[in-house]
mmCIF file of C-alpha atoms and ligand atoms in Angstrom:
data_model
loop_
_atom_site.group_PDB
_atom_site.id
_atom_site.type_symbol
_atom_site.label_atom_id
_atom_site.label_comp_id
_atom_site.label_asym_id
_atom_site.label_seq_id
_atom_site.Cartn_x
_atom_site.Cartn_y
_atom_site.Cartn_z
ATOM 1 C CA MET T 1 3.029 -3.672 -43.399
ATOM 2 C CA ARG T 2 5.359 -6.481 -44.285
ATOM 3 C CA ASN T 3 4.315 -9.994 -43.912
ATOM 4 C CA LEU T 4 4.103 -11.153 -40.359
ATOM 5 C CA LYS T 5 6.787 -13.587 -39.413
ATOM 6 C CA ARG T 6 5.526 -16.802 -38.087
ATOM 7 C CA MET T 7 7.025 -18.674 -35.350
ATOM 8 C CA GLY T 8 6.856 -22.386 -35.467
ATOM 9 C CA ALA T 9 6.691 -24.784 -32.770
ATOM 10 C CA THR T 10 3.935 -23.987 -30.213
ATOM 11 C CA LEU T 11 6.021 -25.929 -27.744
ATOM 12 C CA LEU T 12 8.834 -23.285 -28.079
ATOM 13 C CA ALA T 13 6.153 -20.661 -27.738
ATOM 14 C CA LEU T 14 4.928 -22.415 -24.584
ATOM 15 C CA ALA T 15 8.389 -22.678 -23.213
ATOM 16 C CA LEU T 16 9.069 -18.971 -23.927
ATOM 17 C CA VAL T 17 5.853 -17.931 -22.192
ATOM 18 C CA LEU T 18 5.685 -16.290 -19.299
ATOM 19 C CA GLY T 19 3.512 -18.248 -17.669
ATOM 20 C CA MET T 20 2.619 -16.861 -14.210
ATOM 21 C CA ASN T 21 -0.511 -18.617 -13.046
ATOM 22 C CA LEU T 22 -1.352 -20.253 -16.235
ATOM 23 C CA THR T 23 -3.275 -22.923 -14.347
ATOM 24 C CA ALA T 24 -4.897 -20.604 -12.431
ATOM 25 C CA PHE T 25 -7.307 -19.248 -14.887
ATOM 26 C CA ALA T 26 -10.301 -21.351 -15.822
ATOM 27 C CA ALA T 27 -10.383 -22.725 -19.435
ATOM 28 C CA VAL T 28 -12.699 -21.176 -21.729
ATOM 29 C CA GLU T 29 -15.211 -23.207 -23.471
ATOM 30 C CA ASP T 30 -15.248 -21.413 -26.696
ATOM 31 C CA THR T 31 -12.629 -18.908 -27.750
ATOM 32 C CA GLY T 32 -14.590 -17.477 -30.828
ATOM 33 C CA PHE T 33 -11.585 -18.126 -32.812
ATOM 34 C CA SER T 34 -11.110 -20.845 -35.227
ATOM 35 C CA ASP T 35 -7.373 -20.955 -34.535
ATOM 36 C CA VAL T 36 -7.261 -20.856 -30.702
ATOM 37 C CA SER T 37 -8.591 -24.187 -29.235
ATOM 38 C CA ALA T 38 -10.162 -23.918 -25.810
ATOM 39 C CA ASP T 39 -7.377 -26.033 -24.282
ATOM 40 C CA ALA T 40 -4.633 -24.066 -25.917
ATOM 41 C CA TRP T 41 -2.148 -22.715 -23.275
ATOM 42 C CA TYR T 42 -3.143 -19.029 -24.311
ATOM 43 C CA ALA T 43 -6.845 -19.728 -24.586
ATOM 44 C CA ASP T 44 -7.856 -17.561 -21.491
ATOM 45 C CA ALA T 45 -5.467 -14.965 -22.187
ATOM 46 C CA VAL T 46 -6.785 -14.445 -25.709
ATOM 47 C CA ALA T 47 -10.074 -14.344 -24.269
ATOM 48 C CA TYR T 48 -9.124 -11.868 -21.704
ATOM 49 C CA VAL T 49 -7.650 -9.517 -24.192
ATOM 50 C CA ARG T 50 -10.429 -9.894 -26.552
ATOM 51 C CA ASP T 51 -13.024 -9.404 -23.838
ATOM 52 C CA ASN T 52 -11.155 -6.168 -22.613
ATOM 53 C CA GLY T 53 -11.006 -4.898 -26.172
ATOM 54 C CA LEU T 54 -7.121 -4.964 -25.922
ATOM 55 C CA MET T 55 -6.628 -7.014 -29.020
ATOM 56 C CA SER T 56 -8.919 -8.170 -31.798
ATOM 57 C CA GLY T 57 -8.419 -11.031 -34.186
ATOM 58 C CA THR T 58 -6.647 -10.565 -37.540
ATOM 59 C CA SER T 59 -9.875 -11.528 -39.065
ATOM 60 C CA ALA T 60 -13.353 -12.278 -37.927
ATOM 61 C CA ALA T 61 -12.638 -15.723 -37.505
ATOM 62 C CA ALA T 62 -8.820 -15.947 -36.650
ATOM 63 C CA PHE T 63 -6.721 -14.673 -33.866
ATOM 64 C CA ASP T 64 -3.285 -15.554 -35.447
ATOM 65 C CA PRO T 65 -1.654 -16.806 -32.421
ATOM 66 C CA ASP T 66 1.710 -17.769 -33.712
ATOM 67 C CA GLY T 67 1.829 -14.391 -35.784
ATOM 68 C CA THR T 68 4.290 -12.036 -34.827
ATOM 69 C CA MET T 69 3.466 -8.761 -32.702
ATOM 70 C CA THR T 70 4.800 -5.701 -34.567
ATOM 71 C CA ARG T 71 5.661 -2.646 -32.359
ATOM 72 C CA ALA T 72 2.892 -0.710 -33.784
ATOM 73 C CA MET T 73 0.375 -3.439 -32.708
ATOM 74 C CA LEU T 74 1.985 -3.458 -29.324
ATOM 75 C CA ALA T 75 1.394 0.286 -29.207
ATOM 76 C CA GLN T 76 -1.935 -0.009 -30.351
ATOM 77 C CA THR T 77 -2.675 -2.629 -27.567
ATOM 78 C CA LEU T 78 -1.274 -0.396 -24.822
ATOM 79 C CA TYR T 79 -3.174 2.456 -26.042
ATOM 80 C CA ARG T 80 -6.457 0.726 -25.701
ATOM 81 C CA ALA T 81 -5.379 -0.487 -22.252
ATOM 82 C CA ALA T 82 -4.719 3.041 -21.271
ATOM 83 C CA GLY T 83 -8.320 3.801 -22.236
ATOM 84 C CA SER T 84 -7.513 5.360 -25.702
ATOM 85 C CA PRO T 85 -7.021 9.000 -24.372
ATOM 86 C CA ALA T 86 -7.268 11.921 -27.030
ATOM 87 C CA VAL T 87 -4.118 12.799 -28.696
ATOM 88 C CA SER T 88 -3.489 15.403 -31.049
ATOM 89 C CA GLY T 89 -0.959 16.426 -33.621
ATOM 90 C CA SER T 90 1.363 13.936 -35.435
ATOM 91 C CA ASP T 91 4.473 12.136 -34.582
ATOM 92 C CA SER T 92 7.976 12.904 -36.191
ATOM 93 C CA PHE T 93 8.954 9.333 -37.263
ATOM 94 C CA THR T 94 9.689 8.604 -40.730
ATOM 95 C CA ASP T 95 8.372 5.186 -40.817
ATOM 96 C CA THR T 96 4.910 5.701 -39.679
ATOM 97 C CA ALA T 97 2.251 6.693 -42.136
ATOM 98 C CA GLU T 98 -0.077 9.559 -41.205
ATOM 99 C CA GLY T 99 -3.725 8.679 -40.497
ATOM 100 C CA ALA T 100 -2.745 4.922 -40.318
ATOM 101 C CA TRP T 101 -4.653 2.599 -37.889
ATOM 102 C CA TYR T 102 -1.801 2.917 -35.346
ATOM 103 C CA ALA T 103 -1.277 6.625 -35.756
ATOM 104 C CA ASP T 104 -2.779 7.758 -32.343
ATOM 105 C CA ALA T 105 -1.337 4.969 -30.511
ATOM 106 C CA VAL T 106 2.218 5.546 -31.479
ATOM 107 C CA LEU T 107 1.918 9.414 -30.812
ATOM 108 C CA TRP T 108 0.536 8.546 -27.585
ATOM 109 C CA ALA T 109 3.094 5.784 -26.890
ATOM 110 C CA SER T 110 6.122 8.126 -27.905
ATOM 111 C CA ARG T 111 4.838 10.931 -26.083
ATOM 112 C CA GLN T 112 4.121 9.284 -22.876
ATOM 113 C CA GLY T 113 7.864 7.749 -23.177
ATOM 114 C CA VAL T 114 6.334 4.105 -23.158
ATOM 115 C CA ILE T 115 7.878 3.160 -26.589
ATOM 116 C CA SER T 116 10.479 5.466 -27.829
ATOM 117 C CA GLY T 117 11.979 5.139 -31.136
ATOM 118 C CA TYR T 118 15.023 3.636 -32.240
ATOM 119 C CA GLY T 119 16.744 7.180 -32.939
ATOM 120 C CA SER T 120 17.444 8.606 -36.632
ATOM 121 C CA GLY T 121 13.546 9.237 -36.833
ATOM 122 C CA LEU T 122 12.671 5.557 -36.803
ATOM 123 C CA PHE T 123 9.809 3.976 -34.654
ATOM 124 C CA GLY T 124 10.257 0.446 -35.962
ATOM 125 C CA THR T 125 6.595 0.296 -36.849
ATOM 126 C CA ASP T 126 6.461 -3.025 -38.244
ATOM 127 C CA ASP T 127 9.258 -4.543 -36.665
ATOM 128 C CA PRO T 128 8.542 -7.624 -34.598
ATOM 129 C CA VAL T 129 8.621 -6.738 -30.941
ATOM 130 C CA THR T 130 11.250 -8.513 -29.146
ATOM 131 C CA ARG T 131 10.894 -10.215 -25.569
ATOM 132 C CA GLU T 132 13.247 -7.694 -23.987
ATOM 133 C CA GLN T 133 11.574 -4.865 -25.690
ATOM 134 C CA ILE T 134 8.033 -5.924 -24.350
ATOM 135 C CA ALA T 135 9.413 -6.039 -20.769
ATOM 136 C CA ALA T 136 11.054 -2.530 -21.422
ATOM 137 C CA ILE T 137 7.723 -1.218 -22.682
ATOM 138 C CA LEU T 138 5.614 -2.801 -20.083
ATOM 139 C CA TRP T 139 8.116 -1.342 -17.262
ATOM 140 C CA ARG T 140 7.889 2.035 -18.662
ATOM 141 C CA TYR T 141 4.069 1.679 -19.019
ATOM 142 C CA ALA T 142 4.207 0.699 -15.236
ATOM 143 C CA GLY T 143 5.899 3.903 -14.345
ATOM 144 C CA SER T 144 9.570 2.377 -14.432
ATOM 145 C CA PRO T 145 9.145 1.001 -11.001
ATOM 146 C CA ALA T 146 12.444 0.001 -9.073
ATOM 147 C CA ALA T 147 13.110 -3.782 -8.872
ATOM 148 C CA GLU T 148 15.528 -6.313 -7.075
ATOM 149 C CA ALA T 149 17.906 -7.830 -9.421
ATOM 150 C CA GLY T 150 17.052 -11.127 -8.375
ATOM 151 C CA THR T 151 18.518 -14.286 -9.762
ATOM 152 C CA ASP T 152 20.204 -13.751 -13.356
ATOM 153 C CA PHE T 153 18.836 -15.677 -16.314
ATOM 154 C CA ALA T 154 21.526 -17.997 -17.946
ATOM 155 C CA ASP T 155 21.626 -15.575 -20.984
ATOM 156 C CA GLU T 156 21.578 -12.366 -18.685
ATOM 157 C CA ALA T 157 24.634 -11.181 -20.651
ATOM 158 C CA ASP T 158 22.456 -11.011 -23.708
ATOM 159 C CA ILE T 159 19.910 -8.610 -22.300
ATOM 160 C CA SER T 160 20.639 -5.199 -23.527
ATOM 161 C CA ALA T 161 21.334 -2.534 -20.889
ATOM 162 C CA TYR T 162 18.200 -0.513 -21.532
ATOM 163 C CA ALA T 163 16.106 -3.395 -20.716
ATOM 164 C CA ALA T 164 18.092 -4.941 -17.798
ATOM 165 C CA GLN T 165 16.273 -3.366 -15.012
ATOM 166 C CA ALA T 166 12.750 -4.024 -16.844
ATOM 167 C CA VAL T 167 13.542 -7.605 -17.201
ATOM 168 C CA ASP T 168 14.546 -7.764 -13.477
ATOM 169 C CA TRP T 169 11.041 -6.227 -12.589
ATOM 170 C CA ALA T 170 9.143 -8.201 -15.211
ATOM 171 C CA ARG T 171 10.440 -11.378 -13.682
ATOM 172 C CA ALA T 172 9.951 -10.389 -10.198
ATOM 173 C CA SER T 173 6.404 -9.177 -10.584
ATOM 174 C CA GLY T 174 5.514 -12.304 -12.346
ATOM 175 C CA VAL T 175 5.020 -10.861 -15.751
ATOM 176 C CA VAL T 176 7.405 -13.048 -17.606
ATOM 177 C CA ASN T 177 9.364 -16.401 -16.696
ATOM 178 C CA GLY T 178 12.180 -17.862 -18.270
ATOM 179 C CA ALA T 179 12.229 -20.440 -21.023
ATOM 180 C CA ASP T 180 13.838 -23.780 -20.634
ATOM 181 C CA GLY T 181 17.327 -23.561 -19.170
ATOM 182 C CA ASN T 182 16.646 -20.530 -17.179
ATOM 183 C CA ARG T 183 17.018 -18.399 -20.450
ATOM 184 C CA PHE T 184 15.243 -15.175 -21.358
ATOM 185 C CA LEU T 185 15.770 -14.961 -24.965
ATOM 186 C CA PRO T 186 15.645 -11.169 -24.995
ATOM 187 C CA ARG T 187 16.057 -11.054 -28.735
ATOM 188 C CA ALA T 188 13.501 -13.723 -29.768
ATOM 189 C CA SER T 189 10.241 -12.064 -31.114
ATOM 190 C CA ALA T 190 7.150 -12.638 -29.169
ATOM 191 C CA THR T 191 4.013 -14.101 -30.998
ATOM 192 C CA ARG T 192 0.754 -12.567 -30.307
ATOM 193 C CA ALA T 193 -0.280 -15.241 -28.229
ATOM 194 C CA GLN T 194 2.559 -14.758 -25.841
ATOM 195 C CA VAL T 195 1.848 -10.966 -25.919
ATOM 196 C CA ALA T 196 -1.720 -12.098 -24.894
ATOM 197 C CA VAL T 197 -0.378 -13.912 -21.784
ATOM 198 C CA ILE T 198 1.984 -11.052 -21.032
ATOM 199 C CA LEU T 199 -0.545 -8.457 -21.038
ATOM 200 C CA ARG T 200 -2.963 -10.557 -19.013
ATOM 201 C CA ASN T 201 -0.429 -11.326 -16.541
ATOM 202 C CA TYR T 202 0.494 -7.690 -16.104
ATOM 203 C CA LEU T 203 -2.834 -6.195 -16.255
ATOM 204 C CA THR T 204 -4.498 -8.797 -13.757
ATOM 205 C CA ALA T 205 -1.532 -8.308 -11.439
ATOM 206 C CA SER T 206 -1.579 -4.675 -11.495
ATOM 207 C CA ALA T 207 -5.531 -4.141 -11.398
ATOM 208 C CA PRO T 208 -6.285 -1.493 -8.915
ATOM 209 C CA ALA T 209 -7.350 -2.447 -5.532
ATOM 210 C CA GLU T 210 -10.894 -2.255 -4.698
ATOM 211 C CA PRO T 211 -11.705 1.160 -3.367
ATOM 212 C CA GLU T 212 -11.840 1.021 0.573
ATOM 213 C CA GLN T 213 -15.537 0.985 1.710
ATOM 214 C CA PRO T 214 -16.848 3.664 3.910
ATOM 215 C CA GLY T 215 -16.679 2.428 7.490
ATOM 216 C CA GLU T 216 -13.570 0.736 6.903
ATOM 217 C CA SER T 217 -11.316 3.401 8.379
ATOM 218 C CA PRO T 218 -10.385 2.693 11.813
ATOM 219 C CA ARG T 219 -12.577 3.652 14.648
ATOM 220 C CA VAL T 220 -10.661 5.799 17.141
ATOM 221 C CA LEU T 221 -10.969 6.326 20.748
ATOM 222 C CA VAL T 222 -9.335 9.085 22.730
ATOM 223 C CA ALA T 223 -9.218 7.998 26.624
ATOM 224 C CA HIS T 224 -7.565 10.487 28.870
ATOM 225 C CA PHE T 225 -7.274 11.364 32.591
ATOM 226 C CA SER T 226 -6.510 14.772 33.215
ATOM 227 C CA ALA T 227 -6.315 16.584 36.565
ATOM 228 C CA THR T 228 -5.783 20.104 35.623
ATOM 229 C CA GLY T 229 -6.948 20.347 32.079
ATOM 230 C CA ASN T 230 -3.601 19.962 30.107
ATOM 231 C CA THR T 231 -3.900 16.458 28.944
ATOM 232 C CA ALA T 232 -7.537 17.070 28.081
ATOM 233 C CA ARG T 233 -6.758 19.761 25.828
ATOM 234 C CA VAL T 234 -4.267 17.652 23.852
ATOM 235 C CA ALA T 235 -6.922 14.877 23.893
ATOM 236 C CA ASN T 236 -9.391 17.092 22.375
ATOM 237 C CA ALA T 237 -6.951 18.050 19.635
ATOM 238 C CA ILE T 238 -6.418 14.456 18.884
ATOM 239 C CA ALA T 239 -9.871 13.593 18.762
ATOM 240 C CA GLU T 240 -10.275 16.596 16.321
ATOM 241 C CA THR T 241 -7.833 15.596 14.002
ATOM 242 C CA THR T 242 -8.446 11.921 13.910
ATOM 243 C CA GLY T 243 -12.274 11.958 14.234
ATOM 244 C CA GLY T 244 -12.098 10.093 17.318
ATOM 245 C CA ASP T 245 -14.542 9.803 20.322
ATOM 246 C CA LEU T 246 -13.503 11.192 23.603
ATOM 247 C CA PHE T 247 -13.485 9.062 27.004
ATOM 248 C CA GLU T 248 -12.672 10.892 29.873
ATOM 249 C CA LEU T 249 -11.371 8.799 32.768
ATOM 250 C CA THR T 250 -13.101 10.562 35.726
ATOM 251 C CA PRO T 251 -12.031 9.585 39.283
ATOM 252 C CA ALA T 252 -14.975 8.982 41.532
ATOM 253 C CA GLU T 253 -13.367 10.983 44.039
ATOM 254 C CA PRO T 254 -11.861 13.936 41.840
ATOM 255 C CA TYR T 255 -8.535 15.391 42.707
ATOM 256 C CA THR T 256 -8.765 18.860 44.237
ATOM 257 C CA ASP T 257 -5.974 21.393 43.953
ATOM 258 C CA GLU T 258 -5.000 20.357 47.602
ATOM 259 C CA ASP T 259 -5.029 16.762 46.659
ATOM 260 C CA LEU T 260 -2.426 17.585 43.856
ATOM 261 C CA ASN T 261 -0.265 19.612 45.843
ATOM 262 C CA TRP T 262 2.995 17.544 45.480
ATOM 263 C CA THR T 263 4.994 19.946 47.873
ATOM 264 C CA ASP T 264 2.667 18.924 50.642
ATOM 265 C CA GLU T 265 3.934 15.833 52.291
ATOM 266 C CA ASN T 266 0.294 15.340 53.618
ATOM 267 C CA SER T 267 -1.432 15.804 50.365
ATOM 268 C CA ARG T 268 -3.266 12.988 48.791
ATOM 269 C CA VAL T 269 -0.952 12.626 45.800
ATOM 270 C CA VAL T 270 2.026 12.348 47.961
ATOM 271 C CA TYR T 271 0.105 9.723 50.184
ATOM 272 C CA GLU T 272 -0.802 7.608 47.157
ATOM 273 C CA TYR T 273 2.727 8.014 45.644
ATOM 274 C CA GLU T 274 4.231 6.789 48.867
ATOM 275 C CA ASN T 275 1.694 4.022 49.393
ATOM 276 C CA PRO T 276 1.338 2.103 46.101
ATOM 277 C CA ASP T 277 -1.489 0.121 47.523
ATOM 278 C CA ALA T 278 -3.541 3.560 47.745
ATOM 279 C CA ARG T 279 -3.138 4.040 44.257
ATOM 280 C CA ASN T 280 -6.220 1.894 43.033
ATOM 281 C CA THR T 281 -8.205 4.968 41.799
ATOM 282 C CA GLU T 282 -11.801 4.281 41.546
ATOM 283 C CA LEU T 283 -13.098 5.488 38.221
ATOM 284 C CA VAL T 284 -16.774 6.660 37.493
ATOM 285 C CA THR T 285 -16.696 4.527 34.446
ATOM 286 C CA TYR T 286 -14.078 2.139 33.312
ATOM 287 C CA THR T 287 -15.384 1.106 29.888
ATOM 288 C CA PRO T 288 -16.861 3.205 27.079
ATOM 289 C CA GLU T 289 -19.807 2.144 25.317
ATOM 290 C CA ASN T 290 -19.102 0.318 21.941
ATOM 291 C CA TRP T 291 -15.573 -0.602 23.314
ATOM 292 C CA ASP T 292 -15.392 -3.505 20.989
ATOM 293 C CA GLU T 293 -15.751 -1.275 17.824
ATOM 294 C CA TYR T 294 -12.684 0.744 18.521
ATOM 295 C CA ASP T 295 -9.496 -0.295 16.460
ATOM 296 C CA VAL T 296 -7.180 2.450 17.754
ATOM 297 C CA VAL T 297 -7.158 3.835 21.393
ATOM 298 C CA PHE T 298 -5.083 6.771 22.263
ATOM 299 C CA LEU T 299 -4.475 6.937 25.999
ATOM 300 C CA GLY T 300 -3.293 10.378 27.667
ATOM 301 C CA TYR T 301 -2.290 10.961 31.126
ATOM 302 C CA PRO T 302 -0.199 13.600 32.925
ATOM 303 C CA ILE T 303 3.329 12.575 34.124
ATOM 304 C CA TRP T 304 3.347 12.060 37.933
ATOM 305 C CA TRP T 305 6.841 11.674 39.461
ATOM 306 C CA TYR T 306 8.255 10.578 36.106
ATOM 307 C CA ASP T 307 5.654 8.076 35.198
ATOM 308 C CA ALA T 308 1.886 7.783 34.118
ATOM 309 C CA ALA T 309 -0.627 9.245 36.567
ATOM 310 C CA TRP T 310 -2.113 6.119 38.268
ATOM 311 C CA PRO T 311 -5.744 7.023 37.853
ATOM 312 C CA VAL T 312 -5.170 5.637 34.264
ATOM 313 C CA GLU T 313 -4.357 2.099 35.450
ATOM 314 C CA GLY T 314 -7.875 0.999 36.179
ATOM 315 C CA PHE T 315 -8.986 1.668 32.546
ATOM 316 C CA VAL T 316 -5.932 -0.093 31.553
ATOM 317 C CA THR T 317 -6.329 -3.372 33.725
ATOM 318 C CA GLU T 318 -10.121 -3.370 33.305
ATOM 319 C CA ASN T 319 -10.312 -3.553 29.649
ATOM 320 C CA ASP T 320 -9.366 -6.182 27.021
ATOM 321 C CA PHE T 321 -7.098 -4.374 24.352
ATOM 322 C CA THR T 322 -7.031 -7.429 21.942
ATOM 323 C CA GLY T 323 -6.996 -6.504 18.348
ATOM 324 C CA LYS T 324 -6.546 -2.860 19.316
ATOM 325 C CA THR T 325 -3.623 -0.399 18.573
ATOM 326 C CA VAL T 326 -2.969 1.566 21.561
ATOM 327 C CA ILE T 327 -1.106 4.695 21.311
ATOM 328 C CA PRO T 328 0.015 6.369 24.614
ATOM 329 C CA PHE T 329 0.482 10.214 25.142
ATOM 330 C CA CYS T 330 1.223 12.433 28.015
ATOM 331 C CA THR T 331 1.697 16.036 29.183
ATOM 332 C CA SER T 332 4.403 16.933 31.657
ATOM 333 C CA SER T 333 6.267 20.268 32.624
ATOM 334 C CA SER T 334 9.591 18.682 31.568
ATOM 335 C CA SER T 335 9.802 15.185 31.816
ATOM 336 C CA GLY T 336 9.695 12.825 28.895
ATOM 337 C CA ILE T 337 7.417 9.995 28.623
ATOM 338 C CA GLY T 338 10.090 7.438 29.804
ATOM 339 C CA GLU T 339 9.005 3.904 30.314
ATOM 340 C CA SER T 340 5.343 4.753 31.232
ATOM 341 C CA GLY T 341 3.870 3.419 27.869
ATOM 342 C CA GLN T 342 5.605 0.300 28.394
ATOM 343 C CA ARG T 343 4.529 -0.090 31.988
ATOM 344 C CA LEU T 344 0.853 0.382 31.123
ATOM 345 C CA ALA T 345 1.422 -2.202 28.302
ATOM 346 C CA GLY T 346 2.646 -4.612 30.598
ATOM 347 C CA LEU T 347 -0.336 -3.831 32.908
ATOM 348 C CA ALA T 348 -2.869 -4.549 30.204
ATOM 349 C CA GLY T 349 -1.265 -7.570 28.797
ATOM 350 C CA THR T 350 -3.221 -7.123 25.637
ATOM 351 C CA GLY T 351 -3.140 -4.897 22.654
ATOM 352 C CA ASP T 352 -0.523 -3.721 20.139
ATOM 353 C CA TRP T 353 1.002 -0.727 22.024
ATOM 354 C CA LEU T 354 2.839 1.787 20.132
ATOM 355 C CA GLU T 355 5.592 4.149 21.091
ATOM 356 C CA GLY T 356 4.145 7.044 23.062
ATOM 357 C CA GLN T 357 4.417 10.748 22.655
ATOM 358 C CA ARG T 358 4.974 13.324 25.304
ATOM 359 C CA PHE T 359 3.597 17.146 24.758
ATOM 360 C CA ARG T 360 4.581 20.049 26.939
ATOM 361 C CA SER T 361 1.910 21.157 29.239
ATOM 362 C CA GLY T 362 0.916 23.969 27.026
ATOM 363 C CA ALA T 363 1.272 22.097 23.655
ATOM 364 C CA SER T 364 -0.607 23.814 20.768
ATOM 365 C CA ASP T 365 -3.256 22.171 18.556
ATOM 366 C CA ALA T 366 -0.646 22.448 15.830
ATOM 367 C CA ASP T 367 1.959 20.511 17.685
ATOM 368 C CA VAL T 368 -0.614 17.667 18.267
ATOM 369 C CA GLN T 369 -1.831 17.775 14.606
ATOM 370 C CA ALA T 370 1.742 17.266 13.252
ATOM 371 C CA TRP T 371 2.111 14.274 15.410
ATOM 372 C CA THR T 372 -1.344 12.562 14.438
ATOM 373 C CA ASP T 373 -0.538 13.385 10.872
ATOM 374 C CA SER T 374 2.592 11.580 11.204
ATOM 375 C CA LEU T 375 0.946 8.480 12.347
ATOM 376 C CA GLY T 376 -0.634 8.023 9.126
ATOM 377 C CA LEU T 377 -4.024 6.823 10.571
HETATM 378 C C1 LIG C 1 1.326 14.879 41.517
HETATM 379 C C2 LIG C 1 2.329 15.546 40.448
HETATM 380 C C3 LIG C 1 3.452 15.178 39.989
HETATM 381 C C4 LIG C 1 4.136 15.685 38.861
HETATM 382 N N1 LIG C 1 5.256 15.109 38.429
HETATM 383 C C5 LIG C 1 5.882 15.590 37.324
HETATM 384 C C6 LIG C 1 7.035 15.073 36.809
HETATM 385 O O1 LIG C 1 7.637 14.008 37.423
HETATM 386 N N2 LIG C 1 7.557 15.560 35.703
HETATM 387 C C7 LIG C 1 7.038 16.806 34.967
HETATM 388 O O2 LIG C 1 7.684 17.181 34.132
HETATM 389 N N3 LIG C 1 5.995 16.954 35.419
HETATM 390 C C8 LIG C 1 5.216 16.569 36.477
HETATM 391 N N4 LIG C 1 4.030 17.112 36.953
HETATM 392 C C9 LIG C 1 3.408 18.202 36.206
HETATM 393 C C10 LIG C 1 2.374 17.632 35.135
HETATM 394 O O3 LIG C 1 2.883 16.444 34.529
HETATM 395 C C11 LIG C 1 1.875 18.646 34.211
HETATM 396 O O4 LIG C 1 1.494 19.758 34.833
HETATM 397 C C12 LIG C 1 0.828 17.974 33.128
HETATM 398 O O5 LIG C 1 0.686 18.704 31.984
HETATM 399 C C13 LIG C 1 -0.401 17.989 34.082
HETATM 400 O O6 LIG C 1 -1.467 17.374 33.129
HETATM 401 P P1 LIG C 1 -3.080 17.454 33.434
HETATM 402 O O7 LIG C 1 -3.255 19.107 33.443
HETATM 403 O O8 LIG C 1 -3.705 16.966 32.380
HETATM 404 O O9 LIG C 1 -3.375 16.989 34.869
HETATM 405 C C14 LIG C 1 3.439 16.621 37.992
HETATM 406 C C15 LIG C 1 2.354 17.188 38.479
HETATM 407 C C16 LIG C 1 1.499 16.680 39.696
HETATM 408 C C17 LIG C 1 0.238 17.345 40.092
#
């Protein structure tokens, strides 16, 4: 490997760095390297890459922060960050040495498409890695995410086409910032200290989220009124597919078949329909146990005269839906759900009411499941 080119002024390095949250990281008391003082701008990044086994010193006592990072070194660092997965075979580059310390890393990086060679069989093993190369390499390592172009750097025109999107991504995600004068300096080679900072920025920003703890999934209630069983069947299917609890809204005086005969002008429903004051249907229970614990409330009803059957209204007005997502659903012979959901939301005055869903009276479990799946609960 040829001698590592040194970059001179630390100030230039500081200007180059890519300094998301530089001050957000606590200063380290002792870096363990004689050439990295505890108050250096890169000290905690060096500690991070050392503690995470990503970069080691160039000797037992030295980190060589101003030393140039070669492409082979970067391959090795990313390979370690990926957990050093097993590889077999050998690469086809003409400038890599079989069995070298970087051999597995270069093989892995080229096979993953993270660091491709220059063409003509060259990997550029000992070449210093440039700032635009680092951006491109990390971008590919991150899975080539799409990025907004954002504000151009003053030297945007100097950025190679292959790295343009990667630089946009790196800037947008806080992995790199510009140097003085809003310059990116795409062809400047990066020091080991700079690479440590970039890697720390990238890896801490992309650390996987904490896995969701059991019990954090929303608790679901499926409340429903059903006079002839159609809405109840849909409610059962919703509870089945969402793991929700059923809560049936039962009128204190149940509706008989005669009561429901809307073709009989003397029936109960016709009377109640024609006399809104009589629609105040008393329920056996208005509030389920553990009401406060539910995050999502499905609310089901049949359509009566193009609107929600009124026996659900007592449930809506008697309960506080604050903090809950409410999802109306209905069954009907042919009418749509219309404005019924909005009307109930207005009666409730609380809760986050989503657009509702109408099912035909004979809806299948598969119809219901397709809908609940689409909700992505
Ligand atoms: C009083 C009454 C009024 C109804 N009005 C309508 C209506 O306006 N539009 C419609 O498509 N179906 C209407 N239907 C049919 C019901 O909405 C449909 O049968 C529904 O699936 C019944 O649900 P359930 O079995 O849960 O009570 C009405 C039924 C009754 C009893």
